[in-house]
Coordinates of C-alpha atoms and ligand atoms in Angstrom, one line a residue:
M27 CA 325.1 -22.3 94.2
G28 CA 324.1 -19.7 96.6
Y29 CA 320.8 -18.7 94.8
N30 CA 319.1 -18.4 98.1
T31 CA 321.0 -15.3 99.0
Y32 CA 319.1 -13.4 96.2
F33 CA 315.8 -14.3 98.0
A34 CA 317.3 -13.5 101.3
D35 CA 318.5 -10.0 99.9
A36 CA 315.1 -9.2 98.5
L37 CA 313.3 -10.0 101.7
N38 CA 316.0 -7.8 103.7
R39 CA 315.2 -4.9 101.4
L40 CA 311.4 -5.2 102.2
H41 CA 312.2 -5.3 105.9
Q42 CA 314.5 -2.1 105.6
E43 CA 311.6 -0.3 103.8
R44 CA 309.2 -1.7 106.5
R45 CA 307.2 -3.2 103.8
Y46 CA 307.6 -6.8 104.8
R47 CA 304.0 -8.2 105.3
V48 CA 303.1 -10.6 108.3
F49 CA 299.8 -12.3 108.0
A50 CA 297.9 -12.9 111.2
H51 CA 297.2 -16.7 112.0
L52 CA 293.5 -16.7 112.6
E53 CA 290.7 -19.0 112.5
R54 CA 287.2 -17.7 111.6
L55 CA 284.1 -19.0 113.8
A56 CA 280.8 -19.5 111.6
G57 CA 278.2 -18.0 113.7
R58 CA 280.4 -15.9 115.8
Y59 CA 281.6 -13.3 113.3
P60 CA 283.4 -10.9 114.0
H61 CA 284.9 -13.1 116.7
A62 CA 287.8 -15.3 115.6
I63 CA 290.7 -17.3 117.2
H64 CA 294.1 -15.8 117.1
H65 CA 296.8 -18.7 117.1
T66 CA 299.7 -17.2 118.9
P67 CA 303.0 -18.7 120.0
D68 CA 301.5 -18.8 123.5
G69 CA 298.3 -20.7 122.4
P70 CA 294.8 -19.6 121.0
R71 CA 293.2 -16.3 122.0
D72 CA 289.9 -14.6 121.1
V73 CA 290.1 -11.6 118.8
V74 CA 287.6 -9.3 117.3
V75 CA 288.1 -8.9 113.4
W76 CA 287.5 -5.3 112.3
C77 CA 289.0 -5.2 108.8
S78 CA 287.4 -8.3 106.9
N79 CA 286.0 -7.7 103.5
D80 CA 283.2 -10.3 104.2
Y81 CA 281.5 -7.0 104.7
L82 CA 278.1 -8.4 105.6
G83 CA 279.1 -11.6 107.4
M84 CA 277.5 -13.6 104.4
G85 CA 280.4 -16.1 104.7
Q86 CA 278.7 -17.5 107.7
H87 CA 275.2 -17.1 106.6
P88 CA 273.3 -20.3 107.2
K89 CA 271.8 -20.2 103.7
V90 CA 275.1 -19.7 102.2
V91 CA 277.0 -22.4 104.2
G92 CA 273.9 -24.7 103.8
A93 CA 274.2 -24.3 100.0
L94 CA 277.9 -25.1 100.0
V95 CA 277.5 -28.3 102.2
E96 CA 274.3 -29.5 100.7
T97 CA 275.9 -29.1 97.0
A98 CA 279.3 -30.7 97.8
T99 CA 277.3 -33.5 99.4
R100 CA 275.5 -34.3 96.3
M101 CA 278.1 -33.2 93.6
G102 CA 281.6 -33.6 95.3
T103 CA 284.1 -31.2 95.7
G104 CA 286.1 -29.9 92.5
A105 CA 284.8 -29.0 89.1
G106 CA 286.9 -31.7 87.5
G107 CA 288.7 -29.6 85.2
T108 CA 288.4 -26.6 82.7
R109 CA 284.9 -26.0 81.5
N110 CA 286.3 -27.1 78.0
I111 CA 287.3 -30.5 79.6
A112 CA 284.6 -31.0 82.3
G113 CA 281.7 -29.1 80.9
T114 CA 279.9 -26.3 82.8
N115 CA 278.7 -27.7 86.1
H116 CA 274.9 -27.0 86.7
P117 CA 275.3 -24.6 89.8
L118 CA 277.8 -22.3 87.7
V119 CA 275.0 -22.1 84.8
L120 CA 272.6 -20.8 87.4
L121 CA 275.3 -18.5 89.0
E122 CA 275.9 -16.8 85.8
Q123 CA 272.2 -16.4 85.1
E124 CA 271.9 -14.8 88.7
L125 CA 274.8 -12.3 87.9
A126 CA 273.3 -11.3 84.7
D127 CA 270.0 -10.7 86.4
L128 CA 271.7 -8.7 89.2
H129 CA 273.3 -6.3 86.8
G130 CA 270.5 -6.2 84.2
K131 CA 272.9 -7.6 81.5
E132 CA 272.5 -10.2 78.9
A133 CA 275.2 -12.6 80.1
G134 CA 277.8 -13.2 82.8
L135 CA 281.0 -15.0 82.9
V136 CA 282.6 -16.2 86.1
F137 CA 286.5 -16.7 86.8
T138 CA 288.3 -18.2 89.6
S139 CA 288.8 -14.6 91.4
G140 CA 287.9 -11.0 90.9
Y141 CA 291.7 -10.4 90.2
V142 CA 291.6 -12.9 87.2
S143 CA 288.4 -11.4 86.1
N144 CA 290.0 -8.0 85.7
D145 CA 293.1 -9.1 84.3
A146 CA 291.5 -11.4 81.7
G147 CA 288.5 -9.3 81.2
I148 CA 290.2 -5.8 80.5
S149 CA 293.1 -7.4 78.5
T150 CA 290.8 -9.5 76.2
I151 CA 288.3 -6.8 75.6
A152 CA 291.0 -4.3 74.7
K153 CA 292.8 -6.7 72.5
L154 CA 289.7 -7.4 70.5
L155 CA 289.1 -3.7 69.8
P156 CA 291.4 -2.4 66.9
N157 CA 293.9 0.2 68.1
C158 CA 292.1 0.6 71.3
L159 CA 293.0 3.2 73.8
I160 CA 292.5 2.4 77.5
L161 CA 291.6 5.2 79.8
S162 CA 292.3 4.2 83.4
D163 CA 291.7 5.9 86.6
A164 CA 294.8 6.7 88.5
L165 CA 293.6 4.9 91.7
N166 CA 292.5 1.8 89.9
H167 CA 293.2 -1.6 91.8
N168 CA 296.2 -3.7 91.0
S169 CA 294.3 -6.4 89.1
M170 CA 293.0 -3.7 86.7
I171 CA 296.3 -2.1 86.1
T172 CA 297.6 -5.7 85.2
G173 CA 294.8 -6.1 82.8
V174 CA 295.6 -2.8 81.2
R175 CA 299.2 -3.8 80.9
N176 CA 298.7 -7.3 79.6
A177 CA 296.4 -5.9 76.9
G178 CA 299.4 -4.3 75.3
T179 CA 297.5 -1.5 73.8
D180 CA 297.9 2.4 74.2
K181 CA 296.8 3.6 77.6
A182 CA 296.3 7.0 79.4
V183 CA 295.8 7.5 83.0
W184 CA 293.4 10.1 84.3
R185 CA 293.5 11.8 87.6
H186 CA 291.4 10.1 90.2
N187 CA 287.7 10.9 89.7
D188 CA 288.6 14.0 87.5
V189 CA 286.1 13.9 84.8
E190 CA 287.5 17.1 83.1
H191 CA 290.7 15.3 82.7
L192 CA 289.1 12.3 81.4
E193 CA 287.3 14.6 78.8
D194 CA 290.5 16.1 77.7
L195 CA 292.0 12.7 76.9
L196 CA 288.9 11.4 75.2
K197 CA 288.7 14.6 73.1
K198 CA 292.6 14.0 72.1
A199 CA 291.8 10.5 71.2
G200 CA 288.9 11.6 68.9
K201 CA 285.6 10.0 68.5
E202 CA 286.8 7.6 65.6
R203 CA 289.2 5.7 67.9
C204 CA 288.1 2.7 70.0
K205 CA 288.3 3.7 73.5
L206 CA 287.8 1.7 76.7
I207 CA 287.2 3.6 80.0
V208 CA 288.1 1.5 83.2
F209 CA 287.1 2.7 86.8
E210 CA 285.8 1.6 90.0
G211 CA 282.3 2.3 91.5
L212 CA 283.9 2.5 95.0
Y213 CA 287.4 3.1 95.8
S214 CA 288.2 0.8 99.0
M215 CA 291.0 2.7 100.6
D216 CA 289.6 6.2 100.7
G217 CA 286.0 4.9 100.6
D218 CA 285.0 7.5 98.0
V219 CA 282.6 6.6 95.0
S220 CA 283.2 7.6 91.2
P221 CA 280.6 9.8 89.5
I222 CA 279.2 7.3 87.2
G223 CA 276.7 9.3 85.3
K224 CA 279.2 11.9 84.3
I225 CA 281.7 9.2 83.2
C226 CA 278.7 7.6 81.1
D227 CA 277.9 11.1 79.8
L228 CA 281.4 11.4 78.4
A229 CA 281.5 7.8 77.1
E230 CA 278.4 8.7 74.9
K231 CA 279.7 11.9 73.9
Y232 CA 283.0 10.6 72.7
N233 CA 281.9 7.1 71.6
A234 CA 283.8 5.1 74.4
M235 CA 283.1 1.7 76.1
T236 CA 282.8 1.8 80.0
Y237 CA 284.0 -1.0 82.2
I238 CA 283.4 -0.7 86.0
D239 CA 284.8 -2.6 88.8
E240 CA 282.1 -2.9 91.6
V241 CA 284.0 -5.4 93.8
H242 CA 283.6 -3.1 96.9
A243 CA 279.9 -2.2 96.3
V244 CA 278.2 -5.4 95.0
G245 CA 275.8 -6.6 97.6
M246 CA 275.9 -3.3 99.6
Y247 CA 274.6 -0.6 97.4
G248 CA 271.5 -0.5 95.3
A249 CA 268.0 -1.7 96.1
R250 CA 269.1 -5.4 95.1
G251 CA 272.9 -5.1 95.8
G252 CA 273.7 -4.3 92.3
G253 CA 276.6 -2.0 93.4
Q254 CA 277.1 1.7 93.0
A255 CA 275.9 1.5 89.5
E256 CA 272.6 0.5 90.7
Q257 CA 272.6 3.0 93.7
Q258 CA 273.3 6.0 91.1
G259 CA 270.8 4.8 88.8
E260 CA 273.3 4.2 86.0
M261 CA 273.6 0.3 85.7
A262 CA 272.0 0.2 82.2
R263 CA 274.5 2.8 80.9
I264 CA 277.6 0.8 81.6
D265 CA 278.9 -1.7 79.1
V266 CA 280.7 -4.1 81.3
I267 CA 280.2 -4.5 85.2
E268 CA 282.9 -6.7 86.9
A269 CA 282.9 -7.6 90.5
T270 CA 283.7 -10.5 92.9
L271 CA 282.0 -13.3 94.8
A272 CA 284.4 -13.1 97.7
K273 CA 283.8 -9.9 99.6
A274 CA 280.2 -9.0 100.3
F275 CA 278.9 -12.3 98.8
G276 CA 281.3 -14.2 101.2
C277 CA 282.6 -16.9 98.9
L278 CA 285.1 -16.9 96.2
G279 CA 285.4 -16.1 92.4
G280 CA 285.0 -13.1 90.1
Y281 CA 283.0 -12.3 87.0
I282 CA 282.0 -10.0 84.2
T283 CA 278.5 -9.2 82.9
G284 CA 277.7 -7.6 79.7
T285 CA 276.2 -8.1 76.2
K286 CA 276.0 -11.8 74.8
E287 CA 278.6 -11.1 72.2
L288 CA 281.1 -9.5 74.6
V289 CA 280.9 -12.3 77.1
D290 CA 281.1 -15.0 74.6
A291 CA 284.2 -13.3 73.0
V292 CA 285.9 -13.2 76.4
R293 CA 284.8 -16.8 77.1
S294 CA 286.4 -17.6 73.7
F295 CA 289.6 -15.8 73.8
A296 CA 290.8 -15.1 77.4
P297 CA 293.7 -17.4 78.4
G298 CA 292.9 -16.9 82.2
F299 CA 289.4 -18.2 81.6
I300 CA 290.1 -21.0 79.2
F301 CA 293.1 -22.8 80.8
T302 CA 292.2 -23.1 84.4
T303 CA 289.8 -25.2 86.3
A304 CA 286.3 -23.9 87.0
L305 CA 284.9 -22.9 90.5
P306 CA 283.7 -25.9 92.3
P307 CA 279.8 -26.5 92.2
G308 CA 279.5 -25.9 96.1
I309 CA 281.2 -22.5 95.8
C310 CA 278.8 -21.6 92.8
A311 CA 275.7 -22.6 94.7
A312 CA 277.0 -20.7 97.9
A313 CA 277.5 -17.5 95.9
T314 CA 274.2 -17.8 94.3
A315 CA 272.4 -18.1 97.7
A316 CA 274.2 -15.0 99.0
I317 CA 273.3 -13.0 95.7
K318 CA 269.6 -14.1 95.9
H319 CA 269.4 -13.4 99.7
L320 CA 270.8 -9.8 99.2
K321 CA 268.7 -9.1 96.4
E322 CA 265.7 -9.5 98.6
S323 CA 267.1 -8.5 102.0
S324 CA 268.1 -4.8 102.8
W325 CA 268.7 -5.5 106.6
E326 CA 272.2 -6.3 106.1
R327 CA 273.0 -3.3 103.9
E328 CA 271.0 -0.9 106.2
R329 CA 272.5 -2.2 109.4
Q330 CA 276.1 -1.9 107.9
Q331 CA 275.6 1.7 106.9
E332 CA 274.2 2.6 110.2
R333 CA 277.0 0.8 112.0
A334 CA 279.7 2.6 109.9
A335 CA 278.1 6.0 110.4
K336 CA 278.0 5.5 114.2
L337 CA 281.6 4.2 114.3
K338 CA 282.8 7.4 112.3
A339 CA 280.7 9.6 114.7
D340 CA 282.3 7.7 117.8
L341 CA 285.8 7.9 116.6
S342 CA 285.5 11.6 115.5
A343 CA 284.1 12.5 118.8
A344 CA 287.1 10.8 120.4
G345 CA 289.4 13.2 118.4
L346 CA 290.7 10.4 116.2
P347 CA 291.6 11.3 112.5
V348 CA 288.8 9.5 110.7
L349 CA 288.9 10.2 106.8
P350 CA 285.4 11.6 106.1
T351 CA 283.7 9.0 103.6
D352 CA 280.1 8.4 102.4
T353 CA 280.5 4.8 102.5
H354 CA 280.9 1.8 104.8
I355 CA 284.7 2.1 104.7
V356 CA 286.2 3.9 107.9
P357 CA 289.9 4.8 107.3
V358 CA 291.7 6.1 110.3
M359 CA 294.9 8.1 109.5
V360 CA 298.2 7.3 111.0
C361 CA 300.3 8.9 108.4
D362 CA 303.5 7.0 109.4
A363 CA 304.4 3.5 108.3
E364 CA 306.3 2.5 111.4
K365 CA 303.5 3.7 113.8
C366 CA 300.8 2.1 111.7
K367 CA 302.4 -1.2 112.2
Q368 CA 302.9 -0.5 116.0
A369 CA 299.5 0.5 116.4
T370 CA 298.0 -2.7 115.0
D371 CA 300.7 -4.7 116.9
I372 CA 299.4 -3.1 120.3
L373 CA 295.7 -3.5 119.0
L374 CA 296.2 -7.3 118.5
E375 CA 298.6 -8.2 121.3
E376 CA 296.9 -6.0 124.3
H377 CA 293.4 -5.4 123.2
G378 CA 292.4 -8.4 121.2
I379 CA 291.5 -6.4 118.1
Y380 CA 292.7 -7.4 114.7
I381 CA 293.1 -4.6 112.0
Q382 CA 295.6 -4.9 109.3
P383 CA 297.9 -1.9 108.9
I384 CA 297.7 -0.3 105.3
N385 CA 301.1 0.8 104.2
Y386 CA 302.8 1.8 100.7
P387 CA 302.3 0.7 98.0
T388 CA 298.6 -0.1 98.8
V389 CA 298.4 3.7 99.8
P390 CA 300.8 6.5 99.1
V391 CA 303.7 7.1 101.6
G392 CA 302.6 9.5 104.4
T393 CA 298.9 8.3 104.2
E394 CA 299.4 5.1 106.2
R395 CA 296.2 4.1 107.9
L396 CA 293.8 1.6 109.6
R397 CA 291.1 0.7 107.3
I398 CA 288.2 -0.3 109.5
T399 CA 285.2 -2.2 108.0
P400 CA 282.3 -2.5 110.6
S401 CA 279.8 -5.1 109.7
P402 CA 276.2 -5.6 110.7
Y403 CA 277.4 -7.5 113.6
H404 CA 279.8 -5.1 115.2
D405 CA 277.6 -4.1 118.2
D406 CA 277.9 -1.2 120.6
V407 CA 279.9 -2.9 123.0
L408 CA 282.5 -3.9 120.5
M409 CA 282.6 -0.3 119.2
Q410 CA 283.3 1.2 122.5
A411 CA 286.1 -1.2 123.2
L412 CA 287.5 -0.4 119.7
T413 CA 287.3 3.5 120.5
E414 CA 289.0 3.1 124.1
A415 CA 291.7 0.9 122.5
L416 CA 292.4 3.4 119.7
I417 CA 292.5 6.2 122.2
D418 CA 295.0 4.1 124.3
V419 CA 297.3 3.5 121.1
W420 CA 297.0 7.1 120.1
D421 CA 298.2 8.4 123.3
R422 CA 301.1 5.9 123.6
L423 CA 302.3 6.5 120.2
E424 CA 302.1 10.3 120.6
L425 CA 299.8 10.5 117.5
P426 CA 297.7 13.6 117.3
R427 CA 294.3 13.6 118.4
K428 CA 292.7 15.9 116.0
P429 CA 290.7 15.9 112.7
Y430 CA 292.4 14.4 109.7
S431 CA 291.8 17.8 107.8
A432 CA 293.9 19.6 110.5
I433 CA 296.7 17.1 110.1
A434 CA 296.5 17.2 106.3
A435 CA 296.9 20.9 106.3
E436 CA 300.1 20.9 108.2
Ligands
PLP515 C1 289.9 -7.3 96.0 C2 289.7 -6.6 94.8 C3 289.7 -7.4 93.3 C4 290.2 -8.8 93.4 O1 289.1 -9.6 93.7 P1 289.3 -10.9 94.3 O2 288.0 -11.7 94.1 O3 289.8 -10.9 95.8 O4 290.5 -11.6 93.4 C5 289.5 -6.7 92.5 N1 289.2 -5.2 92.3 C6 289.3 -4.7 93.7 C7 289.0 -3.1 93.5 C8 289.6 -5.4 94.8 O5 289.7 -4.5 95.9

C-alpha cells in the first residue's frame, strides 16, 4: 500500500532540518564511571562520558546496586501488575515514605517515570480544581507542557523566571479563581534557578497553588538533597514537589509529594498512574538506598559543585564560550546546529569523549550547545583532556574562541 513512504518522508524532513537524532551505542561500566564502552562498527572503544544525568554516579554506588540485587534476589524482578491488581510491594511503600520525608510533605506517590509524574500530576490536579487556570513558565520541560495540555483547562505562559509578568497574569485572573503555578527549581539547559521565594510570595498574595519540578535539583541541592526548594529555604511553602528517581538518584521512576488529600486524589483519578504496572521492587529499594545515602552524605554534592566550578574556570580560561551558570550544568555555546553535531562527532571519534549535541527543539535555534555535566568522578586529568579536545574542535571548525557574552552581543 506504500504506507512506508509516509514514514520515510517524515524522516527525510528531519534529516533536512538537521534534527535527526542518532543515539550512541554505549555500555556503562559500574565502578568505572565516567568511563564506558562505545560500540562502533570497528569494534568496542573506551569513551569518557561528559553528559550523563546520573549526575552523582549513584547508578553505580555499591549501596544502590546492592539494594537492587539483594531485593530482586528475594522478591523477583517485576511488580506483577498495577497497584490495584498486584498490591503495593513493600519496598515501594518505604520509598514513598522516604520521598515524603525528603521534601517535608505528608505523602508521596511514585510513577513509572518523571515524565509520567508531570503529565499525570499536573493534568489531574488541574482537572480537579474548578475552572482552573494553569500558569506555566515559558521554559518548562516537555513533560510539564504535556501535563498542562492534557489538563484541558485554560493556561497562560509567563516569561521565563519573570515574576512581574507572573504577577500581571495572577492579578488578571483574580483572587477567587483556582490557579496552579507550574515551574522548575533548576532549568537544565541554561543551568539557571528559579526565584522560588518570590513565586511563593505571589502564590500567597493571589491565592494560587504551586507545583515545582525539581528533577535536576534533587540529590544535588539542599542539606539533605531536597532540591532547590530546600536550598533556598522555601520547601514548606510549595504545595506539590515533583521529581525523578532517574537522574541524581541513578535509578528509574518519578514522583509527586504533597498533602495526604492531594496525593490520594491523584492516586485515585490519574489514568497514567492507575492503568500501568508499578515499579519493580528492586528499583524501589535501590532508589530508597540512593535517597537515604544522599540525605546523609554531602561529599557527592560538594565534590560535584567543585568539579563544575573548576571546569567552567578551565574552559573560560581557554577562551571557550561557557554560558555562566550558578549550578552544576556547564553549557558551552556553539550557536550552529551543523557545527554542534560536527563538534560532537569529532569529540567521539577522535578524542574518545562522549557529549550529545543539544539542538532545536530542545533549545532555540541559534543557541545550539554542548551541555556538559561533570560528576564527582571527573578528575583533573580528564578535565585537561576535555579542554584540549574542545580547543582542537573549536580551531578546526573555526568557531570563535571568545566569551559567550561577546558572541551574544554580535
Ligand atoms: C528528564 C526530565 C523529566 C522526566 O524525568 P524522567 O524520569 O526522565 O522521565 C522531567 N522534568 C525535567 C525538567 C526533566 O529534565
